[in-house]
Amino acid sequence: MYDTIIIGAGPAGMTAALYAARSNLKVALLDRGIYGGQMNNTAEIENYPGYDHISGPELAEKMFLPLEKFGVEYLYGQVIRVELDGAVKRVVTEDETLEAHTLVLAMGAQHRSLGVPGEDIYNSRGVSYCAVCDGAFFRGQDLLVVGGGDSAVEEALYLTQFANTVTIVHRRDELRAQKIIQERAFANEKIQFIWDSVVEEIKGDDTKVQEVLVRNLKTDEVTSHAFGGVFIYVGLDPMTDAVADLGICDDQGWIVTDEQMATSQAGIFAIGDIRQKQLRQITTAVGDGAVAGQQVYHYVTEHVS
Ligand code: FAD
Ligand code: NAP
């Protein structure tokens, strides 16, 4: 029986683990893959205090290293569901069932798909959701980036080091991305924009992407463009399938908490991108994690004899 099981080893989960373990609790940190979460897909971070800039995997490593020192057990496993048996919380993975007095849900969010013809067929054959992972395969090519948020514009900038040109197609005529990121994109000679438009279809020769049909939302005109790759950044969906039955999510699947990161289920906390919140960043994930780590300590002290 653990005092707490933290599901998800992104920045939120790793911080909660640090705070709970330093309070002398028995802590398991569980992830279906390597620690770091979305930071592993981020080439350069320049808005994490204390670092001028740092790569995502490097920051992940720095966050993980102290956890072993404080006795956090790092476990691999894909959580399929969470069951409640009175005050006991059961975490069911593909291989085992773990029990704890408290749970911290830190599963984050995952990229959304566009849902257009050709997207699935050419996934990994020109369609990508990760510039850091796949960008280097597209040297000298003309690339399309879909979306107008921080991810789309920042990753478009990243892709310019490999690509011949990078075109951003956005459904409005104004970007959502932070101003400083926008300004860099507007100043970059390799970046072009297609405004007020959406991707209609991704086409190719069955082995790789060659052409993208784009529809202008104002005129309804559909135009054909030659691209060797399409990078899709149209937002995130919460990773809440495993806890969908607990009655703690809003109608879009984000988990609702109070300021102490407590959900409506006693002893279950939620932190980071998986929460209903305004600003999804590493700094806010880390802040949530610190609060939850401390709240877990209070809960165990008050409720577990
Ligand atoms: P995540 O980092 O998403 O981690 C969640 C973890 O949970 C993952 O490791 C996942 O494997 C695990 N998990 C999920 N489901 C399960 C399950 N069922 N069972 C077991 N494990 C599971 N923020 C910044 O502040 N600065 C930036 O420069 C920046 N750049 C970004 C660039 C991109 C391309 C993207 C997509 C995001 C960027 N962000 C940036 C946002 C930042 O990465 C996130 O806000 C942050 O990682 C959220 O942390 P988290 O711990 O809540 O979730
Ligand atoms: P996001 O902020 O939700 O932006 C998604 C973008 O995709 C929006 O521009 C949206 O258009 C567009 N879009 C949504 N659905 C679409 C569809 N079906 N077709 C076409 N376009 C569509 O998502 P994100 O950029 O992935 O960022 C996610 C979170 O991570 C944010 O909180 C962000 O701040 C954070 N992040 C931070 C950094 C950083 O700090 N450097 C970097 C990356 C990400 P509209 O604008 O019209 O809604």
GROMACS .gro file of N, CA and C in nm, residues 115-255:
model
  423
  115GLY      N    1  -0.853   1.509  -3.847
  115GLY     CA    2  -0.968   1.430  -3.893
  115GLY      C    3  -1.000   1.451  -4.040
  116VAL      N    4  -0.898   1.485  -4.120
  116VAL     CA    5  -0.924   1.504  -4.264
  116VAL      C    6  -0.876   1.382  -4.343
  117PRO      N    7  -0.930   1.360  -4.463
  117PRO     CA    8  -0.884   1.247  -4.545
  117PRO      C    9  -0.734   1.256  -4.570
  118GLY      N   10  -0.667   1.144  -4.560
  118GLY     CA   11  -0.523   1.138  -4.586
  118GLY      C   12  -0.438   1.150  -4.460
  119GLU      N   13  -0.496   1.205  -4.351
  119GLU     CA   14  -0.416   1.225  -4.229
  119GLU      C   15  -0.368   1.092  -4.172
  120ASP      N   16  -0.459   0.995  -4.161
  120ASP     CA   17  -0.421   0.864  -4.107
  120ASP      C   18  -0.332   0.787  -4.204
  121ILE      N   19  -0.369   0.791  -4.332
  121ILE     CA   20  -0.294   0.713  -4.433
  121ILE      C   21  -0.147   0.755  -4.435
  122TYR      N   22  -0.122   0.887  -4.424
  122TYR     CA   23   0.015   0.937  -4.436
  122TYR      C   24   0.081   0.968  -4.302
  123ASN      N   25   0.016   0.922  -4.191
  123ASN     CA   26   0.079   0.938  -4.058
  123ASN      C   27   0.214   0.866  -4.060
  124SER      N   28   0.320   0.937  -4.022
  124SER     CA   29   0.458   0.884  -4.026
  124SER      C   30   0.511   0.867  -4.167
  125ARG      N   31   0.436   0.908  -4.268
  125ARG     CA   32   0.485   0.907  -4.407
  125ARG      C   33   0.471   1.049  -4.463
  126GLY      N   34   0.498   1.146  -4.376
  126GLY     CA   35   0.487   1.286  -4.418
  126GLY      C   36   0.400   1.365  -4.324
  127VAL      N   37   0.306   1.297  -4.258
  127VAL     CA   38   0.225   1.365  -4.155
  127VAL      C   39   0.289   1.339  -4.020
  128SER      N   40   0.310   1.447  -3.942
  128SER     CA   41   0.376   1.433  -3.812
  128SER      C   42   0.312   1.527  -3.710
  129TYR      N   43   0.326   1.490  -3.582
  129TYR     CA   44   0.278   1.574  -3.472
  129TYR      C   45   0.395   1.617  -3.384
  130CYS      N   46   0.518   1.594  -3.431
  130CYS     CA   47   0.635   1.620  -3.348
  130CYS      C   48   0.754   1.664  -3.434
  131ALA      N   49   0.776   1.795  -3.440
  131ALA     CA   50   0.887   1.848  -3.520
  131ALA      C   51   1.022   1.803  -3.465
  132VAL      N   52   1.033   1.798  -3.333
  132VAL     CA   53   1.161   1.758  -3.272
  132VAL      C   54   1.196   1.615  -3.311
  133CYS      N   55   1.093   1.528  -3.316
  133CYS     CA   56   1.118   1.388  -3.350
  133CYS      C   57   1.147   1.371  -3.500
  134ASP      N   58   1.073   1.439  -3.586
  134ASP     CA   59   1.074   1.407  -3.729
  134ASP      C   60   1.135   1.513  -3.820
  135GLY      N   61   1.158   1.635  -3.767
  135GLY     CA   62   1.200   1.747  -3.852
  135GLY      C   63   1.320   1.717  -3.939
  136ALA      N   64   1.418   1.649  -3.885
  136ALA     CA   65   1.543   1.625  -3.959
  136ALA      C   66   1.524   1.538  -4.083
  137PHE      N   67   1.409   1.466  -4.091
  137PHE     CA   68   1.383   1.383  -4.210
  137PHE      C   69   1.340   1.467  -4.330
  138PHE      N   70   1.315   1.596  -4.307
  138PHE     CA   71   1.254   1.679  -4.412
  138PHE      C   72   1.349   1.788  -4.464
  139ARG      N   73   1.478   1.756  -4.467
  139ARG     CA   74   1.576   1.855  -4.514
  139ARG      C   75   1.547   1.899  -4.657
  140GLY      N   76   1.549   2.032  -4.678
  140GLY     CA   77   1.534   2.087  -4.813
  140GLY      C   78   1.393   2.082  -4.868
  141GLN      N   79   1.295   2.043  -4.789
  141GLN     CA   80   1.158   2.029  -4.841
  141GLN      C   81   1.073   2.150  -4.806
  142ASP      N   82   0.959   2.161  -4.875
  142ASP     CA   83   0.859   2.263  -4.841
  142ASP      C   84   0.758   2.197  -4.746
  143LEU      N   85   0.740   2.259  -4.628
  143LEU     CA   86   0.657   2.197  -4.524
  143LEU      C   87   0.537   2.283  -4.489
  144LEU      N   88   0.429   2.216  -4.446
  144LEU     CA   89   0.310   2.286  -4.399
  144LEU      C   90   0.295   2.261  -4.250
  145VAL      N   91   0.268   2.367  -4.174
  145VAL     CA   92   0.237   2.354  -4.031
  145VAL      C   93   0.093   2.401  -4.013
  146VAL      N   94   0.011   2.322  -3.942
  146VAL     CA   95  -0.130   2.356  -3.923
  146VAL      C   96  -0.153   2.403  -3.781
  147GLY      N   97  -0.216   2.521  -3.765
  147GLY     CA   98  -0.247   2.573  -3.631
  147GLY      C   99  -0.191   2.713  -3.612
  148GLY      N  100  -0.240   2.782  -3.508
  148GLY     CA  101  -0.196   2.919  -3.485
  148GLY      C  102  -0.154   2.945  -3.342
  149GLY      N  103  -0.140   2.838  -3.262
  149GLY     CA  104  -0.102   2.852  -3.120
  149GLY      C  105   0.050   2.849  -3.101
  150ASP      N  106   0.090   2.848  -2.974
  150ASP     CA  107   0.234   2.845  -2.941
  150ASP      C  108   0.305   2.728  -3.008
  151SER      N  109   0.243   2.610  -3.002
  151SER     CA  110   0.310   2.491  -3.056
  151SER      C  111   0.334   2.506  -3.206
  152ALA      N  112   0.230   2.543  -3.280
  152ALA     CA  113   0.243   2.553  -3.426
  152ALA      C  114   0.352   2.652  -3.465
  153VAL      N  115   0.349   2.769  -3.405
  153VAL     CA  116   0.441   2.875  -3.449
  153VAL      C  117   0.584   2.845  -3.402
  154GLU      N  118   0.596   2.795  -3.278
  154GLU     CA  119   0.730   2.764  -3.228
  154GLU      C  120   0.793   2.648  -3.306
  155GLU      N  121   0.712   2.548  -3.336
  155GLU     CA  122   0.766   2.433  -3.409
  155GLU      C  123   0.793   2.469  -3.556
  156ALA      N  124   0.715   2.562  -3.612
  156ALA     CA  125   0.744   2.610  -3.748
  156ALA      C  126   0.882   2.676  -3.750
  157LEU      N  127   0.911   2.756  -3.648
  157LEU     CA  128   1.043   2.818  -3.638
  157LEU      C  129   1.152   2.711  -3.629
  158TYR      N  130   1.128   2.609  -3.549
  158TYR     CA  131   1.225   2.500  -3.534
  158TYR      C  132   1.251   2.431  -3.670
  159LEU      N  133   1.142   2.412  -3.747
  159LEU     CA  134   1.155   2.340  -3.875
  159LEU      C  135   1.233   2.418  -3.980
  160THR      N  136   1.244   2.551  -3.964
  160THR     CA  137   1.315   2.630  -4.067
  160THR      C  138   1.462   2.590  -4.078
  161GLN      N  139   1.518   2.528  -3.974
  161GLN     CA  140   1.660   2.490  -3.984
  161GLN      C  141   1.681   2.373  -4.080
  162PHE      N  142   1.573   2.296  -4.109
  162PHE     CA  143   1.584   2.184  -4.203
  162PHE      C  144   1.517   2.215  -4.337
  163ALA      N  145   1.405   2.287  -4.332
  163ALA     CA  146   1.318   2.298  -4.449
  163ALA      C  147   1.365   2.405  -4.547
  164ASN      N  148   1.316   2.394  -4.671
  164ASN     CA  149   1.335   2.500  -4.770
  164ASN      C  150   1.242   2.616  -4.734
  165THR      N  151   1.113   2.585  -4.720
  165THR     CA  152   1.016   2.685  -4.671
  165THR      C  153   0.922   2.617  -4.571
  166VAL      N  154   0.864   2.698  -4.482
  166VAL     CA  155   0.762   2.648  -4.389
  166VAL      C  156   0.640   2.740  -4.402
  167THR      N  157   0.526   2.680  -4.437
  167THR     CA  158   0.402   2.758  -4.449
  167THR      C  159   0.312   2.723  -4.331
  168ILE      N  160   0.261   2.827  -4.265
  168ILE     CA  161   0.165   2.804  -4.155
  168ILE      C  162   0.026   2.832  -4.208
  169VAL      N  163  -0.062   2.733  -4.199
  169VAL     CA  164  -0.202   2.755  -4.237
  169VAL      C  165  -0.284   2.767  -4.109
  170HIS      N  166  -0.360   2.879  -4.100
  170HIS     CA  167  -0.436   2.904  -3.977
  170HIS      C  168  -0.580   2.940  -4.013
  171ARG      N  169  -0.673   2.896  -3.930
  171ARG     CA  170  -0.815   2.913  -3.965
  171ARG      C  171  -0.866   3.056  -3.944
  172ARG      N  172  -0.786   3.141  -3.879
  172ARG     CA  173  -0.824   3.282  -3.864
  172ARG      C  174  -0.716   3.369  -3.928
  173ASP      N  175  -0.729   3.503  -3.912
  173ASP     CA  176  -0.625   3.591  -3.969
  173ASP      C  177  -0.538   3.650  -3.860
  174GLU      N  178  -0.541   3.587  -3.743
  174GLU     CA  179  -0.462   3.634  -3.629
  174GLU      C  180  -0.414   3.512  -3.551
  175LEU      N  181  -0.286   3.513  -3.515
  175LEU     CA  182  -0.232   3.398  -3.442
  175LEU      C  183  -0.273   3.403  -3.295
  176ARG      N  184  -0.280   3.285  -3.233
  176ARG     CA  185  -0.307   3.275  -3.090
  176ARG      C  186  -0.176   3.275  -3.010
  177ALA      N  187  -0.065   3.244  -3.076
  177ALA     CA  188   0.065   3.228  -3.008
  177ALA      C  189   0.108   3.355  -2.935
  178GLN      N  190   0.195   3.338  -2.834
  178GLN     CA  191   0.249   3.452  -2.760
  178GLN      C  192   0.316   3.550  -2.857
  179LYS      N  193   0.308   3.679  -2.826
  179LYS     CA  194   0.356   3.784  -2.917
  179LYS      C  195   0.502   3.765  -2.956
  180ILE      N  196   0.586   3.729  -2.859
  180ILE     CA  197   0.729   3.718  -2.889
  180ILE      C  198   0.756   3.607  -2.992
  181ILE      N  199   0.675   3.501  -2.985
  181ILE     CA  200   0.692   3.390  -3.080
  181ILE      C  201   0.639   3.433  -3.218
  182GLN      N  202   0.526   3.505  -3.217
  182GLN     CA  203   0.471   3.557  -3.343
  182GLN      C  204   0.573   3.644  -3.415
  183GLU      N  205   0.635   3.736  -3.338
  183GLU     CA  206   0.728   3.832  -3.401
  183GLU      C  207   0.845   3.759  -3.466
  184ARG      N  208   0.892   3.654  -3.401
  184ARG     CA  209   1.003   3.577  -3.459
  184ARG      C  210   0.960   3.511  -3.591
  185ALA      N  211   0.837   3.463  -3.593
  185ALA     CA  212   0.788   3.397  -3.715
  185ALA      C  213   0.771   3.498  -3.827
  186PHE      N  214   0.713   3.615  -3.795
  186PHE     CA  215   0.694   3.717  -3.899
  186PHE      C  216   0.829   3.765  -3.955
  187ALA      N  217   0.932   3.761  -3.871
  187ALA     CA  218   1.063   3.810  -3.914
  187ALA      C  219   1.145   3.703  -3.989
  188ASN      N  220   1.097   3.579  -3.988
  188ASN     CA  221   1.174   3.470  -4.049
  188ASN      C  222   1.142   3.458  -4.198
  189GLU      N  223   1.243   3.474  -4.283
  189GLU     CA  224   1.219   3.476  -4.428
  189GLU      C  225   1.169   3.343  -4.483
  190LYS      N  226   1.195   3.235  -4.410
  190LYS     CA  227   1.152   3.104  -4.461
  190LYS      C  228   1.004   3.076  -4.432
  191ILE      N  229   0.943   3.157  -4.343
  191ILE     CA  230   0.805   3.128  -4.301
  191ILE      C  231   0.704   3.212  -4.379
  192GLN      N  232   0.603   3.142  -4.434
  192GLN     CA  233   0.492   3.208  -4.504
  192GLN      C  234   0.361   3.171  -4.434
  193PHE      N  235   0.254   3.245  -4.464
  193PHE     CA  236   0.126   3.218  -4.398
  193PHE      C  237   0.014   3.202  -4.501
  194ILE      N  238  -0.076   3.112  -4.471
  194ILE     CA  239  -0.205   3.106  -4.543
  194ILE      C  240  -0.311   3.131  -4.436
  195TRP      N  241  -0.382   3.245  -4.445
  195TRP     CA  242  -0.478   3.285  -4.341
  195TRP      C  243  -0.619   3.237  -4.374
  196ASP      N  244  -0.702   3.235  -4.272
  196ASP     CA  245  -0.846   3.206  -4.285
  196ASP      C  246  -0.872   3.074  -4.358
  197SER      N  247  -0.786   2.977  -4.337
  197SER     CA  248  -0.794   2.856  -4.419
  197SER      C  249  -0.771   2.729  -4.337
  198VAL      N  250  -0.829   2.621  -4.388
  198VAL     CA  251  -0.811   2.491  -4.322
  198VAL      C  252  -0.767   2.386  -4.423
  199VAL      N  253  -0.706   2.279  -4.371
  199VAL     CA  254  -0.667   2.168  -4.458
  199VAL      C  255  -0.792   2.087  -4.491
  200GLU      N  256  -0.809   2.061  -4.620
  200GLU     CA  257  -0.926   1.984  -4.666
  200GLU      C  258  -0.889   1.837  -4.685
  201GLU      N  259  -0.768   1.814  -4.740
  201GLU     CA  260  -0.725   1.675  -4.768
  201GLU      C  261  -0.573   1.671  -4.785
  202ILE      N  262  -0.515   1.560  -4.739
  202ILE     CA  263  -0.370   1.538  -4.759
  202ILE      C  264  -0.354   1.425  -4.860
  203LYS      N  265  -0.279   1.453  -4.968
  203LYS     CA  266  -0.269   1.353  -5.075
  203LYS      C  267  -0.122   1.316  -5.100
  204GLY      N  268  -0.101   1.202  -5.163
  204GLY     CA  269   0.036   1.159  -5.192
  204GLY      C  270   0.036   1.046  -5.292
  205ASP      N  271   0.151   0.975  -5.299
  205ASP     CA  272   0.163   0.865  -5.395
  205ASP      C  273   0.154   0.730  -5.323
  206ASP      N  274   0.086   0.726  -5.210
  206ASP     CA  275   0.070   0.608  -5.124
  206ASP      C  276   0.191   0.583  -5.034
  207THR      N  277   0.308   0.637  -5.069
  207THR     CA  278   0.424   0.616  -4.982
  207THR      C  279   0.461   0.743  -4.904
  208LYS      N  280   0.429   0.860  -4.964
  208LYS     CA  281   0.463   0.985  -4.894
  208LYS      C  282   0.372   1.100  -4.938
  209VAL      N  283   0.366   1.201  -4.851
  209VAL     CA  284   0.283   1.319  -4.880
  209VAL      C  285   0.342   1.398  -4.997
  210GLN      N  286   0.254   1.443  -5.087
  210GLN     CA  287   0.300   1.526  -5.199
  210GLN      C  288   0.219   1.655  -5.214
  211GLU      N  289   0.092   1.650  -5.172
  211GLU     CA  290   0.001   1.760  -5.204
  211GLU      C  291  -0.098   1.780  -5.089
  212VAL      N  292  -0.135   1.907  -5.067
  212VAL     CA  293  -0.236   1.935  -4.964
  212VAL      C  294  -0.342   2.027  -5.025
  213LEU      N  295  -0.469   1.990  -5.007
  213LEU     CA  296  -0.578   2.076  -5.051
  213LEU      C  297  -0.618   2.165  -4.934
  214VAL      N  298  -0.625   2.296  -4.961
  214VAL     CA  299  -0.653   2.394  -4.855
  214VAL      C  300  -0.779   2.473  -4.895
  215ARG      N  301  -0.872   2.484  -4.798
  215ARG     CA  302  -0.996   2.558  -4.826
  215ARG      C  303  -0.996   2.692  -4.754
  216ASN      N  304  -1.021   2.799  -4.829
  216ASN     CA  305  -1.033   2.932  -4.768
  216ASN      C  306  -1.174   2.943  -4.709
  217LEU      N  307  -1.181   2.970  -4.578
  217LEU     CA  308  -1.310   2.971  -4.509
  217LEU      C  309  -1.395   3.092  -4.547
  218LYS      N  310  -1.333   3.197  -4.600
  218LYS     CA  311  -1.410   3.317  -4.637
  218LYS      C  312  -1.468   3.306  -4.778
  219THR      N  313  -1.387   3.245  -4.869
  219THR     CA  314  -1.433   3.238  -5.009
  219THR      C  315  -1.481   3.098  -5.046
  220ASP      N  316  -1.450   2.999  -4.963
  220ASP     CA  317  -1.479   2.858  -4.990
  220ASP      C  318  -1.395   2.799  -5.105
  221GLU      N  319  -1.300   2.877  -5.154
  221GLU     CA  320  -1.216   2.829  -5.264
  221GLU      C  321  -1.118   2.723  -5.213
  222VAL      N  322  -1.103   2.615  -5.289
  222VAL     CA  323  -1.007   2.510  -5.253
  222VAL      C  324  -0.888   2.518  -5.348
  223THR      N  325  -0.766   2.526  -5.290
  223THR     CA  326  -0.645   2.535  -5.373
  223THR      C  327  -0.553   2.418  -5.340
  224SER      N  328  -0.472   2.382  -5.438
  224SER     CA  329  -0.378   2.270  -5.420
  224SER      C  330  -0.236   2.325  -5.401
  225HIS      N  331  -0.163   2.266  -5.304
  225HIS     CA  332  -0.027   2.313  -5.275
  225HIS      C  333   0.065   2.190  -5.264
  226ALA      N  334   0.188   2.204  -5.316
  226ALA     CA  335   0.285   2.094  -5.306
  226ALA      C  336   0.363   2.105  -5.175
  227PHE      N  337   0.351   2.002  -5.090
  227PHE     CA  338   0.428   1.997  -4.965
  227PHE      C  339   0.482   1.856  -4.946
  228GLY      N  340   0.602   1.846  -4.889
  228GLY     CA  341   0.660   1.715  -4.860
  228GLY      C  342   0.625   1.665  -4.721
  229GLY      N  343   0.578   1.755  -4.636
  229GLY     CA  344   0.543   1.714  -4.498
  229GLY      C  345   0.440   1.806  -4.438
  230VAL      N  346   0.357   1.750  -4.349
  230VAL     CA  347   0.252   1.829  -4.281
  230VAL      C  348   0.267   1.806  -4.132
  231PHE      N  349   0.293   1.913  -4.058
  231PHE     CA  350   0.306   1.905  -3.911
  231PHE      C  351   0.181   1.966  -3.849
  232ILE      N  352   0.111   1.887  -3.767
  232ILE     CA  353  -0.021   1.927  -3.717
  232ILE      C  354  -0.014   1.964  -3.569
  233TYR      N  355  -0.052   2.090  -3.539
  233TYR     CA  356  -0.053   2.140  -3.400
  233TYR      C  357  -0.183   2.216  -3.374
  234VAL      N  358  -0.293   2.140  -3.360
  234VAL     CA  359  -0.423   2.206  -3.345
  234VAL      C  360  -0.481   2.186  -3.204
  235GLY      N  361  -0.394   2.179  -3.106
  235GLY     CA  362  -0.441   2.174  -2.968
  235GLY      C  363  -0.432   2.036  -2.907
  236LEU      N  364  -0.482   2.027  -2.786
  236LEU     CA  365  -0.462   1.908  -2.704
  236LEU      C  366  -0.595   1.856  -2.647
  237ASP      N  367  -0.601   1.726  -2.626
  237ASP     CA  368  -0.714   1.665  -2.555
  237ASP      C  369  -0.661   1.601  -2.426
  238PRO      N  370  -0.739   1.609  -2.316
  238PRO     CA  371  -0.692   1.553  -2.189
  238PRO      C  372  -0.684   1.400  -2.192
  239MET      N  373  -0.586   1.347  -2.122
  239MET     CA  374  -0.566   1.201  -2.118
  239MET      C  375  -0.644   1.142  -2.000
  240THR      N  376  -0.777   1.150  -2.008
  240THR     CA  377  -0.857   1.113  -1.890
  240THR      C  378  -0.938   0.984  -1.908
  241ASP      N  379  -0.910   0.906  -2.012
  241ASP     CA  380  -0.987   0.783  -2.034
  241ASP      C  381  -0.991   0.694  -1.909
  242ALA      N  382  -0.876   0.681  -1.842
  242ALA     CA  383  -0.864   0.588  -1.729
  242ALA      C  384  -0.946   0.631  -1.607
  243VAL      N  385  -0.986   0.759  -1.604
  243VAL     CA  386  -1.060   0.808  -1.486
  243VAL      C  387  -1.197   0.865  -1.525
  244ALA      N  388  -1.241   0.830  -1.647
  244ALA     CA  389  -1.366   0.888  -1.699
  244ALA      C  390  -1.486   0.852  -1.612
  245ASP      N  391  -1.481   0.738  -1.541
  245ASP     CA  392  -1.597   0.694  -1.462
  245ASP      C  393  -1.602   0.756  -1.323
  246LEU      N  394  -1.504   0.834  -1.285
  246LEU     CA  395  -1.498   0.884  -1.146
  246LEU      C  396  -1.582   1.009  -1.124
  247GLY      N  397  -1.636   1.066  -1.230
  247GLY     CA  398  -1.720   1.186  -1.215
  247GLY      C  399  -1.643   1.309  -1.174
  248ILE      N  400  -1.518   1.321  -1.222
  248ILE     CA  401  -1.435   1.436  -1.181
  248ILE      C  402  -1.399   1.527  -1.301
  249CYS      N  403  -1.453   1.494  -1.420
  249CYS     CA  404  -1.416   1.570  -1.541
  249CYS      C  405  -1.529   1.663  -1.584
  250ASP      N  406  -1.492   1.770  -1.657
  250ASP     CA  407  -1.596   1.856  -1.715
  250ASP      C  408  -1.643   1.792  -1.847
  251ASP      N  409  -1.732   1.861  -1.919
  251ASP     CA  410  -1.790   1.797  -2.038
  251ASP      C  411  -1.690   1.780  -2.151
  252GLN      N  412  -1.572   1.843  -2.143
  252GLN     CA  413  -1.470   1.820  -2.245
  252GLN      C  414  -1.360   1.726  -2.197
  253GLY      N  415  -1.375   1.673  -2.077
  253GLY     CA  416  -1.280   1.573  -2.028
  253GLY      C  417  -1.171   1.628  -1.937
  254TRP      N  418  -1.161   1.761  -1.921
  254TRP     CA  419  -1.059   1.816  -1.831
  254TRP      C  420  -1.102   1.794  -1.686
  255ILE      N  421  -1.007   1.768  -1.595
  255ILE     CA  422  -1.043   1.740  -1.455
  255ILE      C  423  -1.059   1.872  -1.379
   0.00000   0.00000   0.00000
